[in-house]
Structures are given as structure tokens and as C-alpha cells.
Amino acid sequence: MAYKRNIDRLPIIPAGAKEHNVTCHYCIVGCGYKAYTWPLKTQGRVDSNWIGEDLSKQQGAETEAWYAPSMYNVVKQNGQDVHLVIKPDVACEVNSGLGSVRGARMAENRRSDITGTQAQRLTEPMVWRYGTWQPTSWDDALDLVARVTARVIDKDNENDLYVSMFDHGGSAGGYENTWGTGKLYFGSMKVKHCRIHNRPAYNSEVHSTRDMGVDELNYSYSDYQVADTIMLVGTNPMECQTNLFLNHMVKGMQNGAKVIVVDPRRTVTVDSCEQVAGAENVLHLAIASGSDLALFNTLFTYIADQGWVDADFIAKSTFQGDVAVPEDAAHPASLGSFVAAKAACKMSLADGAAVTGLTEAQIIQAAEWIAKPKDDGSRRKTVTGYEKGIIWGNDNYRVIGALVNIGLATGNIGREGGGVCRLGGHQEGYFRPSDAHVGRPAPYIDQLIIAGGGKVHHIWANDHYKTTLNAAEFKRVYNRRTNMVKEAMDARAGATREELVDAIVGAINAGGIFSVNVDIIHSQIGQAAHVILPAVESGEMNLTSMNGERRLRLVEKYMDAPGSAQPDCIIAAQLANHLKRVLRDEGRTDYADQFKGFDWKTEEDAFMDGYNSGNPEVTYERLRAAGNNGVQEPVKGYENGALVGTKRLYEDGVFTRHGREDGKALFCMGSWRGLQAPGKAQQQANHRFLINNGRANLNWQNWFLDQKNDFVMDRLPAPFIQIHPDDMAELGLKPGDMVEVFNDVGATQALAYPEPTARKNETFMVFGAPNGAQGNVINAGTNELILPNYKQTWANIRKISDATPAAARVSFKSWEVEL
Amino acid sequence: MKCNRLVDVGRRQFLRGGVLGAAGAAAATVLPARQAQAQSLAMLDYPSTKLGNVADLKVNEPMDIGYPDADSPGILLKLGSAVEGGAGPDGDIVAYSVLCPHKGFYMSYHAEDKTLNCPGHFSRFDCEKGGQQVWGHATQNLPQFALRVDDKGDIYAEGADELIYGRLSNVLQG
């Protein structure tokens, strides 16, 4: 039997309940929600309630006057127990009242002492003492962190301090918190050995589009509603950006848009597009894995040869000449003019078809849908969305560049119904001092740690164990190195603080690493930590972020933090203050002075110190007034009581993201060169199955809250791997059997899920699961700028177990709707 | 034209209060709404409602029902093979709400794989697995109605295990 809550009645929100603006803290779309809170012993009535509806009657479809049990909880607010309902906001332009299977569980995924949800949340600092983690005060924990850290850093050399820090918005990210950590590590310090939450280096995921002058979030979601063609590349928005798909792309299709989906796999996005637009208006280009660059260069060549380009736009807004930026160690392809790119990227229909596995007719049809001018000669409005399929795919720099080439050539950037944009994972919320000192290519942190690099490691909401590549080896080494420190600490139980710090430093000088973990839960890499510091998420603090169309909103704090957990920005400030004190005590006064400027009391102080310093019009008060529709960045001013934003970038045809003074966009000159990352071609040759991988609708990123959500874990008690039924039969597999996926770099496990639409020998495994890390079988190969290549992975598969009792409850039916 | 299928099919099908008009025989088996409400002042006090008789059911052909009252449409279904939670002599009779718990659209039954499918946003639920959401946007599995079958083969609904879309109390409060 499926999991059921057996909740058949919910408290009614009363008239006068407190109402808070909430942007969903999960995906980049950032749907608007409203959080309602009211005292525990009260509620509204069927004839007198928050919405003025007669709740003694059945409500109709899409009603505002209903909420699910997952949208309800009991939480603390200013120390008092209150009812909490978080429900979708019908007035928010992003989602128009739609809730996703993630966001509509926000309330249920809050920590509650009353209902017992999310008891896994960290509530107090812990330090490794007496052979396990012991609770302690913030001052005690931070003193230990500061003393050990101070021993390995100095004014001109901070290279032994390694930092893993999120750079995203939403969730526990946001402008306040990226500024807090950014000011500490890039302001007070100049830490070079750092990485971001989802990749092993501190780099952009989309270097090439930025180098070409085109920011990766340049449109407005409304562009999907007025486009003639929607092109989706390596992205599955029905699952991963659900309400962008349902509330904007679907409207575009209903308005007549055709859809091109480039993906080796038939996703639910393909099926849903066919349901809405009709199969005749959907072109699914199921290319050979990793051949995107060949497809885009062929399309670019064909479109240019047909003359389906915007010559005026190319002349006025793009670089004229030959090469503007030559290929070098920091640029995996040259950048230059349209003419130069046309020559460099030239690929015939025959060659493109051979590499991609498509027919020439399919490529021509795609080119027509993308670029063929309408009968009246006007531009075909084509909007392009891309994401991890190419960001974490073969030859990142050149592939993204080649896709942006098509947008530039056809004049589809900075125009209504256009845009070439990544669809995104988390929301954004980046405001930090310059990271130029990190360098490009950035250091490959995970491999450096494996090689023995780093003495102290500060981790801010990263879980390498679940979400890095070459994860099996990383875990082996990291466990060994952190255990060296734990053993040294255990051996000095009862020692003074000074003696303990000496023991830790002795262990790290012998090859150990001291690990400090800031997170909201006790993560998997947190099992290796010596100090654990509890952080909060949005809603437990005020937090600002922007979504995939640069829409900036403030989530208003609606509940107390769990225990003594604090915002990351405040933790960073306290750590800075402790470092300042310790350095001063040690007589390192000049260095101590670098840690000034962290006297923040609240997250709003951090916001004003950071984001507001660069955007003086933007304040919490003004964002509160802007509500769930917020303002689209960049903010241009404040007029008539409202912030004035920017609907779409580059409408003036001036491109700036690369910093060139001439404002001219560049084309990318990257030719096709096969599987680029080291070891991929050999792995393909030696293993039977493609292990394609990515996210599923239900599971948010590395499942950190979902792993304690019964509704989610009932559906997927372990990660799934979709396999063609014929392949399953050959392997002797029944649905739900546990398989081992193994190759030259590691092994992991998954539930076998039959998928008749899968191509034979091509599987898809969900990423980031706590009990089957897909990264174990991803090799260490990256592109030149240290962008991981997850998608091109090959392995073998064998059965290791019959279905477990949990798996026996699982439905293995098709995901495609039957109407 | 298929372009208006999303959402509008659900709108057309979900006729508030009128669902039993289309349900035929099931209408007579449901308690008058007022009587059901009168019994429902306490939590979990569900009406015992006769939905039909085992003899009326054909394998894999759902019968329209209303439970706990006429405004809450559902189906009564004999699956043809025993399932966990199935009622009746063969352990294969189940009953579900057919309002999608995501946005309340009226779902249709797909006999080939025994699923309920939503025209609104394409969620689907497995009638052989307790209404588990196979794929979709709802944050709960489908409300399943508890069934009792008496010696005469009469089938009674006597409870539900999830909140039904569109009501903050499964048994409407007066």
C-alpha cells in the first residue's frame, strides 16, 4: 500500500491570520507562495475564514480555498507554537497559483517539535569529543575552528585552507549568505582553493556565453508565451522547472509554438509537449549522447548557408573582423566574428547526421523551425532553454558557445519571444567580492584533496559524498584523512584547548584534514566533520534571491530557527570575529585587521552591507512592498513607490557580459572534436550501458530534506535506473530488483525501473540519492575549465538483490499520461 | 485541435455537484448530503455508504460513485487480481477519489494499465498500488476509500485515508 497520511481534516486559516511572502526555496523558477500563521488554539470557520468562501461546500478545480496536508504544519514563531500553511500564490506571475510536487511540501518539510517532521535538522553546534559529536556552544565551537584555521593561514598564504561554499540563491543560499561567506573568504582573505556546491572548482558553469557577452539569464519567462518556436536542449523542464513549463511554455504551445527537444532520452517533457501541442508540432531530436556540438554546428552552418540570419543585428551588435579572443588555456575555443565562426564551425548535413545519428531531414526541419523567416519575411521568434544536459555534458565551453551562436545569428537574443538561457537548478543570489584571484582554469579542488592537498576544510552546505564526480575515491580518501584527525583528537581527550589544537595540527601536518561542516542537516560528508555548525533556510530567516528570469524577491521570515541554528551570513560573521580575536591574541595584528567589518546583528545588516552597496535602490522594505512578483534585475531605479526593473536584457543590442567596451557580442569558433573529456571514449568502448543521469520531479537535488519525507521515500526508497525491458530480460531483472552499476572508477546501486521508451543499452539513473550515489561511477574527467562531465558515463550492470520490501510497494508503471 | 486539452478537459468534466447525474445507478446508493453532514461533527466519523454489490462489478470497468457525499466523485473498481488493501471475495475491489489532489481536475481511468490520469497537468496514479502517484505534481497519493463487503455482497465505503481535493474536511462540516 502506498503511503497515506490519514489526515482527513485540516485547521481552517482564520480571517486575520498573518500573511508572509514566500518564494519557493527549491528550484530556480521560484514560484510564489503565501505563508499563513495563526495561534495554535484557534482556527477559522467554514462560514468565516481567510478567504471568505463557504467551506461547507466542495470547492472546484484550481480553487484558492483548499490546501493539502503537505502544506500544513505546526511551528514555532517568536517562541510560540503556531499553525502554518504555505500555499501557492495565485497572484504571482511566475506560477499563477500552481504548486509543484516539491514546493507544495514546504510546510511539511519544516522542522516541527509538535508534528515531528524534519527531526533531522541540526539544532546546535557540535564538536568531535570523546569519540563522537558532542553538543556545545557557538563560542566554543567557533573558537576551535578559529584556532585551528589560524594555524594554517597567514597574511600572504591562505592556500592550505580549502573552502567548499554554495553560490546559489533560494534554500539556504541567497544574497545575504553568499555575501557573508564571500566577504570572509574573498574579502578578509583571498582563498584560492575553493569550490561551489555542485562542482569541484570555483568556476562558471557557462563560461563561453559570458565570454561572448551574453548573460545566461537574459529573457523573461513571458517570452515562452509569445515565441514561434521553443527549443529545449539537455533540459527536462516538466520535471525540473515544472511551473515554468506549465505556466509559460504550455501557454506558448497553446498560442501555436512548435517545440524542438534535443535529448538522447524521451523525457516526460517530450510527452507533455506532444499532449499539449500535438505530436506534429514537436520535434524530438534523440541525438547520440554527447553529440550536441555537432548538431549545433550543423544547424548553424545550414542556417547561415540558407541566409536565414539577421544581417542587421550581426552588423550592429556583433564583433566585426576575425578573431577577438584567441584559444588558450582559459578559452577552450577562439571567439570572434560571425564570418570567422562560420568558417571554424562549418559542418555539413551529412557529417552532422553521421555524428548525431539523426537524419538530414530532421536537421533541416529543426533549422526551419528555428530560423526560417516567416512568409512576410519577419523573424521567427525562437526561445532557447538549456541546462545540465550540455552544462554537464561533453565539451561544455564549445557546446554552449555553439548554441548561443545560433541565437545571435538569428537575432534571437534581447528580443521579445527570444533569448538563449539556461533553465537553472537553484535560484541565484550571488553577491561577493571579486574571485579573480582564484584564476582560470580554477583549481580542481576534489582532485587536490585526493592528492593530499588542504589542511583545514570549511564546508558550507556542500555534500561532496552525494554530488561530486569520482565520488567513490573522494570518499575513501576524505574518510581516511579526517579519521587521522579524529584519532588525534581522541588520543588527547581531557587535554586543554591549546594541547588539543596542537594535536590537530600535528595530525594535519601528517596528512590529515580538519573538517568544519556548516549545514542544515547532518550530511554525509558531515559524518567526517570535526565541527558541525547548524544553519537555517529561507523562511527561518529573511532571504533574497532571484529566479531564472532575474526576478528578485524577499522571502519573509515566518518561523523560528531550529534550536540555536543561525543564518550562514551570521555564522560567517561570527567566524570572522573569532579569527580576528585569535589572530590578535597571537600578535598578528595586521592580519587580524583584515577581519573587520562583520558587526552584523541580522541578515538585513548583511544585505545592506553587501547587495545594497551595489544596488542602493533595493531595500527590504521596498522588496516587501514588491511582494511575490518582486522586480526583475537589474534594478534601474525607484519610481512612484515601486522598484523599476528590467524585463529583458540587451534590448538595446549592446552586449556587456564579457566586459568589452565596444558592447559587441562575439561568436564561438569551436569545431566538433568528439568526446573531449579524458577517459570517456575508452570508458564507452569498454562498457555496455550508457548511464545517463539527472534529476527527477520528486527529488530535490541531493534529497537532503526529502530523505526524511515519507511521501517521497515511499515512492522511491532508493534511486531508480530506467532500463529497456529487453535489456532487463537479458540481465535477468524484474522491476524493483536492486542492481549494481559498476565501471572502471567505482560502483553504485539502484532500483531497476523498466522504461519501454529507453533506447537499448542506454539507461537513465537519478542523481544525488543518499543511498546510491550516482557520482561513484563518474570518472574524474572534466573540460579544460574543470566543468564535470556527468552525462557521458558508461558502465556495466548486474543484479545484486531481489526487490526489497520497500521496493515491493513501488509502482513501476509508465510515467506518460494516458488520456 | 489538441492545444486546449490541458486544463480545459478537466474544467469541462468537473461539474460541481453534478457528478452523480452522470453516474447513473450509483446516485441512489448515496446518503443525502444533509444526512451525511449530520453524522460528521466528530473527526473520522464517516458515513457508511452502500456503493453497489459485488455482482454489479465487471472486471476493470470502473463504476462512478460519490463518497463521502454526492459532491465527492470517485470510482469503485474490480481489478481482477488481488491487491494489498483490496476488498471482496477476491481481494481485488478498490475505490478512489477521482479528483486529482494537485489541482482538483476530474481524472479518467486508463484500463490498459489500471491508472487514473489527470488532464490538467498530466499526473497519474496506480490503482493497483493504493493510488500511489506514478508521476505527477500532487503532494499526496490518491485518497482511497475503505470498503466493507457484507454477506450479501453489498459494498460499503466507510472512510478515506487522505484529504480529498477541494474540502478541508473529508466529511463536510455544516
XYZ file of N, CA, C and O in Angstrom, chain A residues 565-662:
392
model
N 20.223 27.328 15.637
C 20.736 27.468 14.271
C 20.665 28.924 13.833
O 19.799 29.683 14.278
N 21.586 29.315 12.950
C 21.689 30.712 12.543
C 21.848 30.825 11.024
O 22.311 29.891 10.379
N 21.538 31.995 10.463
C 21.810 32.230 9.046
C 23.301 32.101 8.749
O 24.135 32.495 9.568
N 23.621 31.587 7.572
C 25.032 31.426 7.181
C 25.798 32.741 7.262
O 26.973 32.758 7.636
N 25.137 33.834 6.890
C 25.854 35.110 6.915
C 26.263 35.485 8.332
O 27.356 36.033 8.554
N 25.423 35.162 9.286
C 25.757 35.473 10.674
C 26.842 34.520 11.183
O 27.744 34.915 11.936
N 26.781 33.261 10.750
C 27.831 32.311 11.134
C 29.173 32.775 10.569
O 30.204 32.769 11.260
N 29.157 33.204 9.306
C 30.405 33.689 8.689
C 30.936 34.897 9.448
O 32.149 35.017 9.680
N 30.028 35.789 9.849
C 30.460 36.989 10.583
C 31.063 36.604 11.936
O 32.082 37.146 12.357
N 30.424 35.645 12.595
C 30.962 35.226 13.900
C 32.314 34.544 13.748
O 33.214 34.722 14.570
N 32.458 33.763 12.680
C 33.745 33.119 12.437
C 34.817 34.178 12.177
O 35.947 34.087 12.682
N 34.451 35.208 11.405
C 35.396 36.298 11.144
C 35.804 36.973 12.452
O 36.991 37.259 12.686
N 34.827 37.206 13.309
C 35.128 37.877 14.576
C 36.015 37.010 15.467
O 36.904 37.519 16.160
N 35.783 35.701 15.456
C 36.649 34.809 16.235
C 38.053 34.763 15.651
O 39.042 34.750 16.398
N 38.164 34.738 14.330
C 39.500 34.750 13.711
C 40.238 36.040 14.064
O 41.435 36.033 14.372
N 39.504 37.141 14.025
C 40.118 38.439 14.374
C 40.668 38.403 15.802
O 41.799 38.826 16.064
N 39.852 37.861 16.710
C 40.269 37.779 18.115
C 41.490 36.877 18.287
O 42.476 37.246 18.958
N 41.439 35.688 17.674
C 42.536 34.736 17.838
C 43.828 35.308 17.239
O 44.902 35.223 17.851
N 43.729 35.903 16.063
C 44.927 36.463 15.424
C 45.508 37.598 16.263
O 46.719 37.754 16.390
N 44.606 38.395 16.839
C 45.082 39.492 17.677
C 45.771 38.939 18.928
O 46.832 39.398 19.311
N 45.167 37.890 19.511
C 45.780 37.259 20.686
C 47.173 36.727 20.360
O 48.059 36.699 21.214
N 47.314 36.278 19.118
C 48.610 35.716 18.713
C 49.592 36.802 18.281
O 50.707 36.496 17.832
N 49.133 38.062 18.348
C 50.013 39.164 17.976
C 50.079 39.432 16.492
O 50.945 40.181 16.030
N 49.189 38.841 15.719
C 49.200 39.027 14.251
C 48.220 40.159 13.906
O 47.201 39.952 13.224
N 48.523 41.344 14.377
C 47.578 42.454 14.363
C 47.171 42.888 12.954
O 45.990 43.118 12.681
N 48.162 42.979 12.053
C 47.831 43.429 10.702
C 46.847 42.471 10.030
O 45.904 42.898 9.354
N 47.117 41.201 10.226
C 46.232 40.203 9.624
C 44.857 40.245 10.285
O 43.822 40.202 9.617
N 44.841 40.391 11.613
C 43.573 40.473 12.337
C 42.711 41.614 11.816
O 41.485 41.492 11.700
N 43.337 42.710 11.458
C 42.585 43.873 10.999
C 41.826 43.602 9.695
O 40.863 44.303 9.364
N 42.288 42.611 8.943
C 41.579 42.279 7.697
C 40.188 41.697 7.967
O 39.370 41.611 7.060
N 39.957 41.272 9.209
C 38.684 40.615 9.530
C 37.695 41.572 10.188
O 36.761 41.162 10.863
N 37.910 42.874 9.975
C 36.965 43.868 10.489
C 35.721 43.937 9.596
O 35.742 43.478 8.454
N 34.691 44.558 10.125
C 33.518 44.837 9.286
C 32.451 43.765 9.324
O 31.634 43.657 8.415
N 32.464 42.957 10.370
C 31.473 41.888 10.480
C 30.580 42.068 11.711
O 30.180 41.097 12.339
N 30.274 43.298 12.034
C 29.466 43.530 13.235
C 27.969 43.496 12.901
O 27.198 44.321 13.366
N 27.561 42.533 12.087
C 26.149 42.401 11.726
C 25.386 41.713 12.847
O 25.858 40.760 13.454
N 24.180 42.199 13.074
C 23.299 41.553 14.049
C 22.228 40.711 13.351
O 21.729 39.738 13.911
N 21.868 41.120 12.166
C 20.769 40.437 11.461
C 21.167 40.192 10.006
O 22.129 40.789 9.490
N 20.365 39.364 9.341
C 20.599 39.136 7.917
C 20.371 40.405 7.096
O 20.982 40.592 6.050
N 19.512 41.277 7.602
C 19.302 42.546 6.888
C 20.574 43.395 6.917
O 20.895 44.083 5.932
N 21.315 43.325 8.033
C 22.599 44.042 8.085
C 23.534 43.525 6.998
O 24.238 44.297 6.336
N 23.553 42.192 6.824
C 24.417 41.609 5.789
C 23.957 42.041 4.405
O 24.767 42.322 3.520
N 22.632 42.103 4.221
C 22.088 42.524 2.921
C 22.501 43.962 2.609
O 22.905 44.281 1.486
N 22.397 44.827 3.601
C 22.736 46.234 3.380
C 24.236 46.410 3.152
O 24.669 47.212 2.324
N 25.036 45.628 3.866
C 26.495 45.706 3.707
C 26.917 45.211 2.329
O 27.869 45.715 1.738
N 26.208 44.211 1.814
C 26.572 43.599 0.536
C 25.737 44.110 -0.613
O 26.048 45.137 -1.224
N 24.623 43.435 -0.870
C 23.826 43.711 -2.072
C 23.456 45.193 -2.204
O 23.571 45.776 -3.283
N 23.025 45.776 -1.094
C 22.587 47.176 -1.168
C 23.725 48.117 -1.551
O 23.499 49.152 -2.177
N 24.967 47.733 -1.204
C 26.097 48.606 -1.544
C 26.261 48.718 -3.060
O 26.762 49.720 -3.558
N 25.845 47.696 -3.782
C 25.926 47.757 -5.241
C 24.608 48.109 -5.901
O 24.561 48.404 -7.088
N 23.540 48.056 -5.119
C 22.181 48.313 -5.653
C 21.424 49.168 -4.647
O 20.542 48.683 -3.930
N 21.826 50.439 -4.554
C 21.333 51.267 -3.444
C 19.828 51.486 -3.422
O 19.287 51.876 -2.384
N 19.152 51.214 -4.532
C 17.693 51.398 -4.515
C 16.961 50.280 -3.774
O 15.798 50.408 -3.427
N 17.659 49.156 -3.590
C 16.957 47.954 -3.125
C 17.100 47.781 -1.613
O 18.214 47.666 -1.097
N 15.966 47.791 -0.946
C 15.932 47.573 0.500
C 14.877 46.526 0.823
O 14.013 46.219 0.005
N 14.960 45.994 2.036
C 13.950 45.023 2.476
C 12.551 45.629 2.417
O 11.598 44.968 1.986
N 12.443 46.856 2.846
C 11.118 47.485 2.877
C 10.507 47.543 1.473
O 9.325 47.219 1.274
N 11.331 47.907 0.512
C 10.821 48.013 -0.865
C 10.534 46.632 -1.453
O 9.615 46.476 -2.264
N 11.327 45.656 -1.090
C 11.063 44.307 -1.591
C 9.802 43.719 -0.963
O 9.053 42.996 -1.620
N 9.584 44.002 0.304
C 8.335 43.545 0.942
C 7.142 44.093 0.170
O 6.178 43.383 -0.123
N 7.234 45.384 -0.163
C 6.129 46.012 -0.896
C 5.977 45.408 -2.293
O 4.877 45.332 -2.835
N 7.087 44.951 -2.881
C 7.024 44.378 -4.234
C 6.421 42.975 -4.217
O 6.032 42.460 -5.269
N 6.371 42.342 -3.069
C 5.646 41.083 -2.915
C 6.243 39.959 -3.730
O 7.430 39.947 -4.067
N 5.387 38.993 -4.074
C 5.864 37.798 -4.763
C 6.158 38.032 -6.240
O 6.744 37.165 -6.892
N 5.750 39.179 -6.785
C 6.166 39.492 -8.157
C 7.499 40.218 -8.194
O 8.170 40.244 -9.216
N 7.909 40.780 -7.069
C 9.241 41.354 -6.936
C 9.597 42.317 -8.039
O 8.756 43.094 -8.517
N 10.855 42.244 -8.467
C 11.349 43.124 -9.529
C 12.427 42.361 -10.283
O 13.203 41.622 -9.693
N 12.431 42.525 -11.615
C 13.425 41.814 -12.412
C 14.721 42.619 -12.475
O 14.721 43.797 -12.843
N 15.794 41.957 -12.125
C 17.105 42.603 -12.129
C 17.616 42.770 -13.569
O 17.250 41.974 -14.430
N 18.489 43.747 -13.814
C 18.975 44.740 -12.862
C 17.918 45.808 -12.542
O 17.123 46.178 -13.405
N 17.961 46.248 -11.291
C 17.030 47.287 -10.857
C 17.564 48.638 -11.335
O 18.715 48.980 -11.093
N 16.695 49.382 -12.039
C 17.136 50.638 -12.649
C 16.777 51.873 -11.823
O 17.312 52.942 -12.069
N 15.872 51.702 -10.885
C 15.507 52.871 -10.108
C 14.318 52.599 -9.204
O 13.884 51.447 -9.045
N 13.812 53.653 -8.625
C 12.660 53.573 -7.734
C 11.763 54.743 -8.073
O 12.135 55.905 -7.909
N 10.606 54.416 -8.622
C 9.704 55.485 -9.079
C 8.278 55.201 -8.638
O 7.823 54.057 -8.715
N 7.600 56.233 -8.206
C 6.186 56.124 -7.825
C 5.944 54.988 -6.834
O 4.985 54.231 -6.942
N 6.858 54.878 -5.907
C 6.663 53.892 -4.841
C 6.953 52.471 -5.241
O 6.567 51.536 -4.534
N 7.642 52.251 -6.370
C 7.939 50.876 -6.780
C 9.327 50.796 -7.405
O 9.790 51.747 -8.059
N 9.986 49.681 -7.197
C 11.272 49.436 -7.839
C 11.047 49.235 -9.335
O 10.074 48.601 -9.753
N 11.953 49.767 -10.134
C 11.855 49.649 -11.588
C 12.914 48.660 -12.062
O 14.108 48.857 -11.818
N 12.464 47.617 -12.717
C 13.381 46.557 -13.128
C 13.589 46.503 -14.628
O 13.323 47.459 -15.362
N 14.070 45.365 -15.082
C 14.422 45.157 -16.487
C 13.809 43.847 -16.939
O 14.185 42.784 -16.470
N 12.880 43.937 -17.870
C 12.177 42.724 -18.274
C 13.089 41.769 -19.038
O 13.019 40.554 -18.879
N 13.949 42.344 -19.868
C 14.743 41.522 -20.792
C 16.083 42.215 -20.972
O 16.126 43.450 -21.105
N 17.162 41.462 -20.980
C 18.482 42.069 -21.187
C 18.730 42.306 -22.676
O 18.168 41.624 -23.524
N 19.593 43.253 -22.955
C 20.146 43.506 -24.300
C 19.115 43.963 -25.330
O 19.288 43.749 -26.519
N 18.054 44.562 -24.862
C 17.076 45.060 -25.842
C 17.654 46.192 -26.684
O 17.161 46.475 -27.771
N 18.730 46.827 -26.177
C 19.387 47.885 -26.948
C 20.450 47.331 -27.895
O 21.123 48.100 -28.599
N 20.618 46.011 -27.911
C 21.612 45.419 -28.814
C 23.048 45.617 -28.372
O 23.983 45.405 -29.150
N 23.234 46.031 -27.126
C 24.589 46.229 -26.592
C 24.889 45.097 -25.603
O 24.149 44.910 -24.638
N 25.945 44.359 -25.869
C 26.265 43.173 -25.066
C 27.455 43.463 -24.164
O 28.475 43.978 -24.615
N 27.274 43.098 -22.910
C 28.209 43.605 -21.897
C 28.815 42.530 -21.002
O 29.723 42.830 -20.236
N 28.315 41.296 -21.051
C 28.694 40.338 -20.018
C 30.185 40.024 -20.018
O 30.751 39.644 -19.009
N 30.831 40.184 -21.183
C 32.268 39.914 -21.266
C 33.116 41.097 -20.830
O 34.329 40.995 -20.720
N 32.473 42.245 -20.633
C 33.207 43.420 -20.189
C 33.873 44.210 -21.309
O 34.635 45.135 -21.052
N 33.585 43.858 -22.555
C 34.199 44.596 -23.668
C 33.570 45.981 -23.791
O 32.363 46.142 -23.732
N 34.418 46.973 -24.008
C 33.910 48.342 -24.084
C 33.087 48.585 -25.340
O 32.227 49.469 -25.368
N 33.342 47.808 -26.406
C 32.607 48.065 -27.652
C 31.171 47.544 -27.607
O 30.369 47.855 -28.478
